Tab-separated table of C-alpha atoms in Angstrom:
chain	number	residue	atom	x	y	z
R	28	UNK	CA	-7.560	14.361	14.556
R	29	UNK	CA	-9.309	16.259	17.521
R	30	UNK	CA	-7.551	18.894	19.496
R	31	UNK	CA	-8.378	21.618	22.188
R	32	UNK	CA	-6.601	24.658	20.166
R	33	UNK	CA	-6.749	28.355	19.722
R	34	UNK	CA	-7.242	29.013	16.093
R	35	UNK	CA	-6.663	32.658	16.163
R	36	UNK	CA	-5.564	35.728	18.051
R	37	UNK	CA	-8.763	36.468	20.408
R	38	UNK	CA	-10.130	33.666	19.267
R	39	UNK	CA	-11.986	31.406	22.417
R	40	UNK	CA	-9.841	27.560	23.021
R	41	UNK	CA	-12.495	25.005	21.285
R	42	UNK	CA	-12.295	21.611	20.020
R	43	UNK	CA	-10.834	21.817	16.638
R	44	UNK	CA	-10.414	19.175	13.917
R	45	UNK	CA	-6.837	19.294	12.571
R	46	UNK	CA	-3.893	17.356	10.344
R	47	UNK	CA	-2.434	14.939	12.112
R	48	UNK	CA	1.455	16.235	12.221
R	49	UNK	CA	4.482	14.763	10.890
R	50	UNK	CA	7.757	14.849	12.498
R	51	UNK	CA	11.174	16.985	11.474
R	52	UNK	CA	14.532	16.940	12.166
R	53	UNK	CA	14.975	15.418	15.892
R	54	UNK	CA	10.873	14.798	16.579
R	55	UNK	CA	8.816	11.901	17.286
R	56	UNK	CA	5.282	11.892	16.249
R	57	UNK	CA	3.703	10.685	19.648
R	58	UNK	CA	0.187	8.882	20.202
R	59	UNK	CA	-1.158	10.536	23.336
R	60	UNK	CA	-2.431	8.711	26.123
R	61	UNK	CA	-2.555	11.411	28.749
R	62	UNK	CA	-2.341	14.996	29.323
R	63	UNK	CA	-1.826	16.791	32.582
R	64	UNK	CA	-3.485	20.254	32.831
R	65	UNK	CA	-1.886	23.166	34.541
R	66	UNK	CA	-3.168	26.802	35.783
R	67	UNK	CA	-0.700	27.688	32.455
R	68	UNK	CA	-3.419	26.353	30.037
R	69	UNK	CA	-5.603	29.132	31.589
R	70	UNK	CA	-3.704	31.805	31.454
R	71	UNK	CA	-3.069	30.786	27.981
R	72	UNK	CA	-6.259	30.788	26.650
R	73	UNK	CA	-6.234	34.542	26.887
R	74	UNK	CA	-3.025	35.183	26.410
R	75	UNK	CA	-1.616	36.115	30.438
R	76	UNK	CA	1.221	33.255	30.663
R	77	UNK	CA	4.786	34.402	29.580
R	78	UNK	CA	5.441	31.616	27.131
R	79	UNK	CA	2.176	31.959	25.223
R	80	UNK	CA	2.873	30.500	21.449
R	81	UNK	CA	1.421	32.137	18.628
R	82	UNK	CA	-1.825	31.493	17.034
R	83	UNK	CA	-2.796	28.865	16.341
R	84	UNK	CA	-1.818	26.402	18.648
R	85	UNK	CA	-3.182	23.249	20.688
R	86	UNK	CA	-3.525	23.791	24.374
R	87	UNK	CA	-1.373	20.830	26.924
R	88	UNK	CA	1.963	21.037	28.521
R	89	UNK	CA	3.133	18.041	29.460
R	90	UNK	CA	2.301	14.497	27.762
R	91	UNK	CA	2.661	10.977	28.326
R	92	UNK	CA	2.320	8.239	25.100
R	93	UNK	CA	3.838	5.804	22.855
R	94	UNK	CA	6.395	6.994	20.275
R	95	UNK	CA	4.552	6.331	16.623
R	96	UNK	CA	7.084	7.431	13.937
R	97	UNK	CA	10.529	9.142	14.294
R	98	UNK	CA	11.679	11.949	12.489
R	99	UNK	CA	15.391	12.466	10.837
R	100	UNK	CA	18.041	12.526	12.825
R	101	UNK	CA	16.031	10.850	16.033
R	102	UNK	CA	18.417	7.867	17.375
R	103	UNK	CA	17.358	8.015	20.888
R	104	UNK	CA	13.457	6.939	20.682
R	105	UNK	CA	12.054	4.070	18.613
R	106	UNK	CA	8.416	3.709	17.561
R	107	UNK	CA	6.156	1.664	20.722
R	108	UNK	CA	8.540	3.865	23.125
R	109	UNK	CA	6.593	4.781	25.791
R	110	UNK	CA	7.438	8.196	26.887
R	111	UNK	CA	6.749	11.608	28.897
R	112	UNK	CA	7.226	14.910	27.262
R	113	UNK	CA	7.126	18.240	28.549
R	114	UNK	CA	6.324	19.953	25.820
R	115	UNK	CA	5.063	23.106	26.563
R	116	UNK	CA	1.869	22.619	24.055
R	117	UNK	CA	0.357	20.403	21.689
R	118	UNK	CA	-0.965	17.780	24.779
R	119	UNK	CA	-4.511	18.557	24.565
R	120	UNK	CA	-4.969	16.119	21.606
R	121	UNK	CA	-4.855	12.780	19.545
R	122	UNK	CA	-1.378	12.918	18.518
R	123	UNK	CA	1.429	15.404	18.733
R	124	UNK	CA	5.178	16.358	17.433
R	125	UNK	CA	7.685	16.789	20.061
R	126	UNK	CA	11.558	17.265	20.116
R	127	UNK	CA	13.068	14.453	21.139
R	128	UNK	CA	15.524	15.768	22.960
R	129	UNK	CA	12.670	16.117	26.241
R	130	UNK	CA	11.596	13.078	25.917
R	131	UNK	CA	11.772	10.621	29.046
R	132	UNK	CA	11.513	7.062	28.445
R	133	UNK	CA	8.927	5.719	31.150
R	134	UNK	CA	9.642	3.212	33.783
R	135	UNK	CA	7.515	-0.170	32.742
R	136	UNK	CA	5.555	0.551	36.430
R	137	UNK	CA	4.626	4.032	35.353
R	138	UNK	CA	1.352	4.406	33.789
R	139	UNK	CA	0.535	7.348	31.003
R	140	UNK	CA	-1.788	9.430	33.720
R	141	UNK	CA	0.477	9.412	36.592
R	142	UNK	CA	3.358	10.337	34.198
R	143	UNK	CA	1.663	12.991	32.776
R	144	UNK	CA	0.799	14.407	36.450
R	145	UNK	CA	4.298	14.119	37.484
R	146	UNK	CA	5.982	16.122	35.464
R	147	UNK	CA	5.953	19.837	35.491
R	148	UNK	CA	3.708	20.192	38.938
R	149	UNK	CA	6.340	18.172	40.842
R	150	UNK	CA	9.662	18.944	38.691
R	151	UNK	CA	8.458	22.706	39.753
R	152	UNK	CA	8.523	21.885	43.592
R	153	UNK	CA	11.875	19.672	43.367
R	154	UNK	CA	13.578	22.460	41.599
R	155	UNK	CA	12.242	24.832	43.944
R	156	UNK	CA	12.791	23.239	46.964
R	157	UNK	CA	16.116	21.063	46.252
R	158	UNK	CA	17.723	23.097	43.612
R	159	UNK	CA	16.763	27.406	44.738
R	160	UNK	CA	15.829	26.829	48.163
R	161	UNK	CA	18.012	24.129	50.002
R	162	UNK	CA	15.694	23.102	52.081
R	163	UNK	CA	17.399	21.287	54.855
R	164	UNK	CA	15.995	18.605	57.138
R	165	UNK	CA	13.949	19.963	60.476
R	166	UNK	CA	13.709	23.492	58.684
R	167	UNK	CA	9.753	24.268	58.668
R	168	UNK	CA	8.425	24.891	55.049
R	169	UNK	CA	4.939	26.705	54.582
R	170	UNK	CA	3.137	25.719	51.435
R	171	UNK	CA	0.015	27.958	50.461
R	172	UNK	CA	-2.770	26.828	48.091
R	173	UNK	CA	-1.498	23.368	49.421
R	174	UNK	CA	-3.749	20.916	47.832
R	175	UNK	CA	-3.838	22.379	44.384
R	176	UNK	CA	-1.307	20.684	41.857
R	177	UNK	CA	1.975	22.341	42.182
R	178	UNK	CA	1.182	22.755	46.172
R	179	UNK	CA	0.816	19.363	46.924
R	180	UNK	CA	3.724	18.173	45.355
R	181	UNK	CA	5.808	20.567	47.476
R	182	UNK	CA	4.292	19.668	50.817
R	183	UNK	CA	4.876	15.813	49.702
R	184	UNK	CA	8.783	16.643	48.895
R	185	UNK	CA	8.889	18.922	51.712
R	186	UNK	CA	8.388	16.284	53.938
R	187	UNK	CA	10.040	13.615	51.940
R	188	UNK	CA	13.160	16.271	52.498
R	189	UNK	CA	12.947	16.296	55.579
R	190	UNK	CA	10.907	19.484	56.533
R	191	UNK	CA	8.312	20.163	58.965
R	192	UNK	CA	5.312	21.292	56.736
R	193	UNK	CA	2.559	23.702	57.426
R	194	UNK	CA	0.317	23.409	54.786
R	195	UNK	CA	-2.766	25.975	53.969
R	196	UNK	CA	-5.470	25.433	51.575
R	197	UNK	CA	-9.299	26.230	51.641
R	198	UNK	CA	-11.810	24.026	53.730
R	199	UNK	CA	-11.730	20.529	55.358
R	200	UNK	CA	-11.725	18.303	52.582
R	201	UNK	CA	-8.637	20.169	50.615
R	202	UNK	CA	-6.888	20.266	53.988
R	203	UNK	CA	-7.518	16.419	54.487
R	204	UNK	CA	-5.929	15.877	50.983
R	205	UNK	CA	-2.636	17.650	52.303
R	206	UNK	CA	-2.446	15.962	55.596
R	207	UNK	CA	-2.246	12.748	53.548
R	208	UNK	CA	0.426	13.945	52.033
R	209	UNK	CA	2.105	14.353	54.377
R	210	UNK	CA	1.790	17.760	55.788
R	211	UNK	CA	2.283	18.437	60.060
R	212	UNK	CA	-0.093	21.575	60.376
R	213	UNK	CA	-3.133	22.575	58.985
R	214	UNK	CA	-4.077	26.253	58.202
R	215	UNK	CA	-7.570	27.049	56.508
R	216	UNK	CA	-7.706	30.076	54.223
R	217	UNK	CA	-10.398	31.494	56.650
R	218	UNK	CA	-7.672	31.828	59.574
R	219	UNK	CA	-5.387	34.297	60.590
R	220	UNK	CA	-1.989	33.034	58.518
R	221	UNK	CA	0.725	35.433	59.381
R	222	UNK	CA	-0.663	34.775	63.420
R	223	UNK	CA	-1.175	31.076	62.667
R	224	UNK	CA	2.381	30.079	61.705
R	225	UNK	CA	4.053	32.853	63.645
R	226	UNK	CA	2.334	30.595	66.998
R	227	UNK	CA	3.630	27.510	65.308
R	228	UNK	CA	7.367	29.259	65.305
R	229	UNK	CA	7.377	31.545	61.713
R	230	UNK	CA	9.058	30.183	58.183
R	231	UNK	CA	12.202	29.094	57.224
R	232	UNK	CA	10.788	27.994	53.853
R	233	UNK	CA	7.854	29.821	51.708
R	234	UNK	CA	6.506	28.454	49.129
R	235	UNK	CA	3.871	30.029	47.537
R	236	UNK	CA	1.009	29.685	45.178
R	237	UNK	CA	-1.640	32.340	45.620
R	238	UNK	CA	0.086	35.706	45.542
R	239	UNK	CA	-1.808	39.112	46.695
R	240	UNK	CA	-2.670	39.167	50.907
R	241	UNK	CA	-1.152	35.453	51.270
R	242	UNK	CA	2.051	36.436	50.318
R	243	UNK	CA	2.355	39.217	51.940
R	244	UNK	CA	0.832	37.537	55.288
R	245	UNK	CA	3.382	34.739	54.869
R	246	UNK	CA	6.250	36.878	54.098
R	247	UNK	CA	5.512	38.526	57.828
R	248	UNK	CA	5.425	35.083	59.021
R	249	UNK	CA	8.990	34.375	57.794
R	250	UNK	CA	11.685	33.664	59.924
R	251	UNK	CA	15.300	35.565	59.554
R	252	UNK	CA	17.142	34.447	56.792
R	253	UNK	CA	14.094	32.900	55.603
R	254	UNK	CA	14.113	32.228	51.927
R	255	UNK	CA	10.516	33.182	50.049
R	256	UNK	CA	9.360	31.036	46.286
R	257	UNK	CA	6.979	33.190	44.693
R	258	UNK	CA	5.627	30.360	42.765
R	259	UNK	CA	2.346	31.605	41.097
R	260	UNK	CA	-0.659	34.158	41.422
R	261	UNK	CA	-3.619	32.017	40.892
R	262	UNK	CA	-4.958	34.638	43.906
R	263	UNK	CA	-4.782	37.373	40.393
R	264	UNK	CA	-2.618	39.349	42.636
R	265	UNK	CA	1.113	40.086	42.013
R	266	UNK	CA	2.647	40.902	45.532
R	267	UNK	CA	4.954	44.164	45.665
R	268	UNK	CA	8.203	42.853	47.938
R	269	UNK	CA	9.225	45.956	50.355
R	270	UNK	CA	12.781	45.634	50.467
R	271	UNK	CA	13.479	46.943	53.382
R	272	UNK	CA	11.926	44.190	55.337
R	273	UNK	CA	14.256	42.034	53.297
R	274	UNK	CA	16.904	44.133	54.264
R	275	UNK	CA	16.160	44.267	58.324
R	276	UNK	CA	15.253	40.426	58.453
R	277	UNK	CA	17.993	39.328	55.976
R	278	UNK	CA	15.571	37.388	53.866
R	279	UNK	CA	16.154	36.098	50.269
R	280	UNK	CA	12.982	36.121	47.525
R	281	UNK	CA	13.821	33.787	44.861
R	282	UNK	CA	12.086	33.296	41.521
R	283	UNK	CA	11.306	29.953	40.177
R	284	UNK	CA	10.456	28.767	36.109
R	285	UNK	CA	11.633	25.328	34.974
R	286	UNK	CA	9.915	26.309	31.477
R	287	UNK	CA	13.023	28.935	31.971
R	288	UNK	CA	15.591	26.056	32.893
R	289	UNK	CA	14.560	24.285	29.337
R	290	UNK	CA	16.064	27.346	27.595
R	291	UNK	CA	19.250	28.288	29.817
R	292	UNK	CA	19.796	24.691	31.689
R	293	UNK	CA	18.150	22.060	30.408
R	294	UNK	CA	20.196	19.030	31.380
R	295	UNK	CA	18.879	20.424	35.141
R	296	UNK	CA	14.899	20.016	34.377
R	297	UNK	CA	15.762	16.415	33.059
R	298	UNK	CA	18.123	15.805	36.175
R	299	UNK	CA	14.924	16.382	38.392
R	300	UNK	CA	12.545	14.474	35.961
R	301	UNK	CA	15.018	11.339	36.231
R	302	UNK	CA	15.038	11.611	40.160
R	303	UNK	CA	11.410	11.735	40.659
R	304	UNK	CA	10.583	8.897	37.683
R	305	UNK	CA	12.686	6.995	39.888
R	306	UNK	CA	11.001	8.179	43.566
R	307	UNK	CA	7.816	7.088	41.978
R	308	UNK	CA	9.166	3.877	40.948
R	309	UNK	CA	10.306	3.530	44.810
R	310	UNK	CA	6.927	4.150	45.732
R	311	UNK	CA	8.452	7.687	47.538
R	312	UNK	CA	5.749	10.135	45.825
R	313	UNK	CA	2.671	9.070	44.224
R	314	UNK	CA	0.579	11.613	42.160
R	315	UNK	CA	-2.817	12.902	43.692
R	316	UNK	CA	-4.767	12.848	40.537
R	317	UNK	CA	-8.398	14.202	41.244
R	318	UNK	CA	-10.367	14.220	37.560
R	319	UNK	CA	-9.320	11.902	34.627
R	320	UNK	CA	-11.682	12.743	31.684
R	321	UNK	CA	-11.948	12.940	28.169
R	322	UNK	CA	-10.930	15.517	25.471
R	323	UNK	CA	-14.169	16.258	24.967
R	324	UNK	CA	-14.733	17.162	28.402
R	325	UNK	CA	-11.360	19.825	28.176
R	326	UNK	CA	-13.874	23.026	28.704
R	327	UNK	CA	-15.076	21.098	31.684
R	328	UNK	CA	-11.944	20.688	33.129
R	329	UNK	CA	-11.060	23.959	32.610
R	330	UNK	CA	-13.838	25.535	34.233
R	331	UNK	CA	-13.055	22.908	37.618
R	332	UNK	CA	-9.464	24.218	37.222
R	333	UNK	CA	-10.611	27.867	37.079
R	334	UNK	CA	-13.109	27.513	40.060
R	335	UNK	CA	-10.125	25.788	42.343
R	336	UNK	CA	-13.109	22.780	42.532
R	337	UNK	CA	-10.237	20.057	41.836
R	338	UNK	CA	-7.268	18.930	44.226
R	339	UNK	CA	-3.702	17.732	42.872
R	340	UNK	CA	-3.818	17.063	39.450
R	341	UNK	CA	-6.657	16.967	36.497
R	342	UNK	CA	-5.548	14.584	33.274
R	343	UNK	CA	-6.968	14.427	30.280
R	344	UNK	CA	-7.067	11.040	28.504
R	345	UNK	CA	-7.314	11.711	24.285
């Protein structure tokens, strides 16, 4: 079978011809229909992101397909299943091996590439926003890097929550794509940000993408008590948090990993998968999916990634 893997340490991610796996103890051998890409498979590729698997390994965190064979032990799943897996690797290809155990059996209105957009991009803003945060209703959330994957998500459960959103991105069409999700105020990367949403009455909620001079812009734009999600870097820039403004403006930074959650509290990622399979089923979020292309096409879709040239989510279709 065909899959986007890194054969070796150092080794560049190409298109690799492979076995086709067989499951163990508690796996399903899954046909897959869709894979959602994530700034993750970047980092991966040379070896930056925290959970980066040994060599080799297939690129593609989070699946959607239709259960082939079951391993030993597997009582749960049948074969024709159609599921969602978030599985950390092994998406970017024909067929993979998953545990069983994260599997999500799909709603008959779900289809494979909205499934495999929803899943880690808008588990990561739920758990964020619902579960770390508590956003309440009528607090006002700021979302940077807002019509990127995992930034759109959280200005379209921001407002579903109840918030009012001020959502920054770069340029008039990404901006456009958050106000139709929902978002009150528009910021563009060009502007003043820490001025900006200072005028529009400062933070109670930050949640953050980009890192580096955004963060620290936003985290002068927070009101007291204001609580600050340091969700990503994709600015390359890991922001140094002076404590003492946390102490004078009593405000709380917290830190944010569902792939985390899977090892310490898992039953809490598959809490937040079940409530937003069901949201999309009540037509409450639907999944801004920009590029769907090929496995072939992976470095492609890569590159769009790396260059910020996509909005919401790219899936790749095996």
């Amino acid at each position: 079978m065909r899959a986007y893997c890194i054969p070796s340490d150092g080794a560049p991610a190409q298109l690799c011809d492979v076995k086709i796996p067989e499951p163990g103890e508690g796996q399903v051998r899954v046909a897959i229909k869709a894979c959602g890409l994530n700034f993750a498979d970047l980092l991966m590729q040379t070896g930056a992101y925290q959970d980066t698997p040994p060599a080799p390994f297939t690129l593609g965190m989070e699946i959607a397909g239709i259960v082939e064979t079951v391993g030993p032990g597997v009582s749960t799943l049948s074969p024709g299943d159609r599921i969602a897996v978030y599985s950390g690797q092994g998406g970017l290809a024909e067929y993979g091996v998953f545990d069983a155990d994260r599997a999500i059996v799909l709603p008959d209105d779900t289809g494979f590439e909205e499934a495999a957009a929803i899943q880690i991009a808008y588990a990561t803003s739920h758990m964020a926003l619902d579960h770390r945060a508590r956003l309440q209703p009528g607090e006002t959330l700021l979302v940077t890097g807002a019509a990127g994957g995992v930034g759109l998500t959280a200005v379209e459960i921001g407002k579903l929550m109840g918030a009012t959103v001020i959502a920054q991105a770069r340029g008039e069409n990404k901006l456009a794509v958050a106000r139709a999700a929902g978002a009150d105020h528009l910021i563009d990367a060009s502007e003043d940000l820490r001025e900006r949403v200072k005028s529009l009455g400062g933070a109670d909620v930050v949640y953050d993408v980009i890192g580096g001079d955004v963060f620290k812009a936003a985290f002068r734009a927070t009101n007291p008590e204001g609580r600050l999600l340091p969700i990503g870097f994709a600015g390359g820039d890991i922001p140094q948090i002076p404590a003492n403004h946390l102490l004078v403006k009593n405000l709380t930074v917290i830190g944010v990993y569902i792939g985390g959650y899977l090892k310490f509290r898992p039953e809490a990622v598959r809490n937040s998968f079940d409530t937003l399979f069901k949201w999309h089923s009540e037509g409450r979020i639907k999944p801004h999916i920009s590029h769907v292309l090929p496995l072939e096409d992976v470095a492609h879709a890569m590159q769009l990634l790396k260059e910020r040239k996509s909005t919401g989510k790219i899936v790749i279709t095996p």
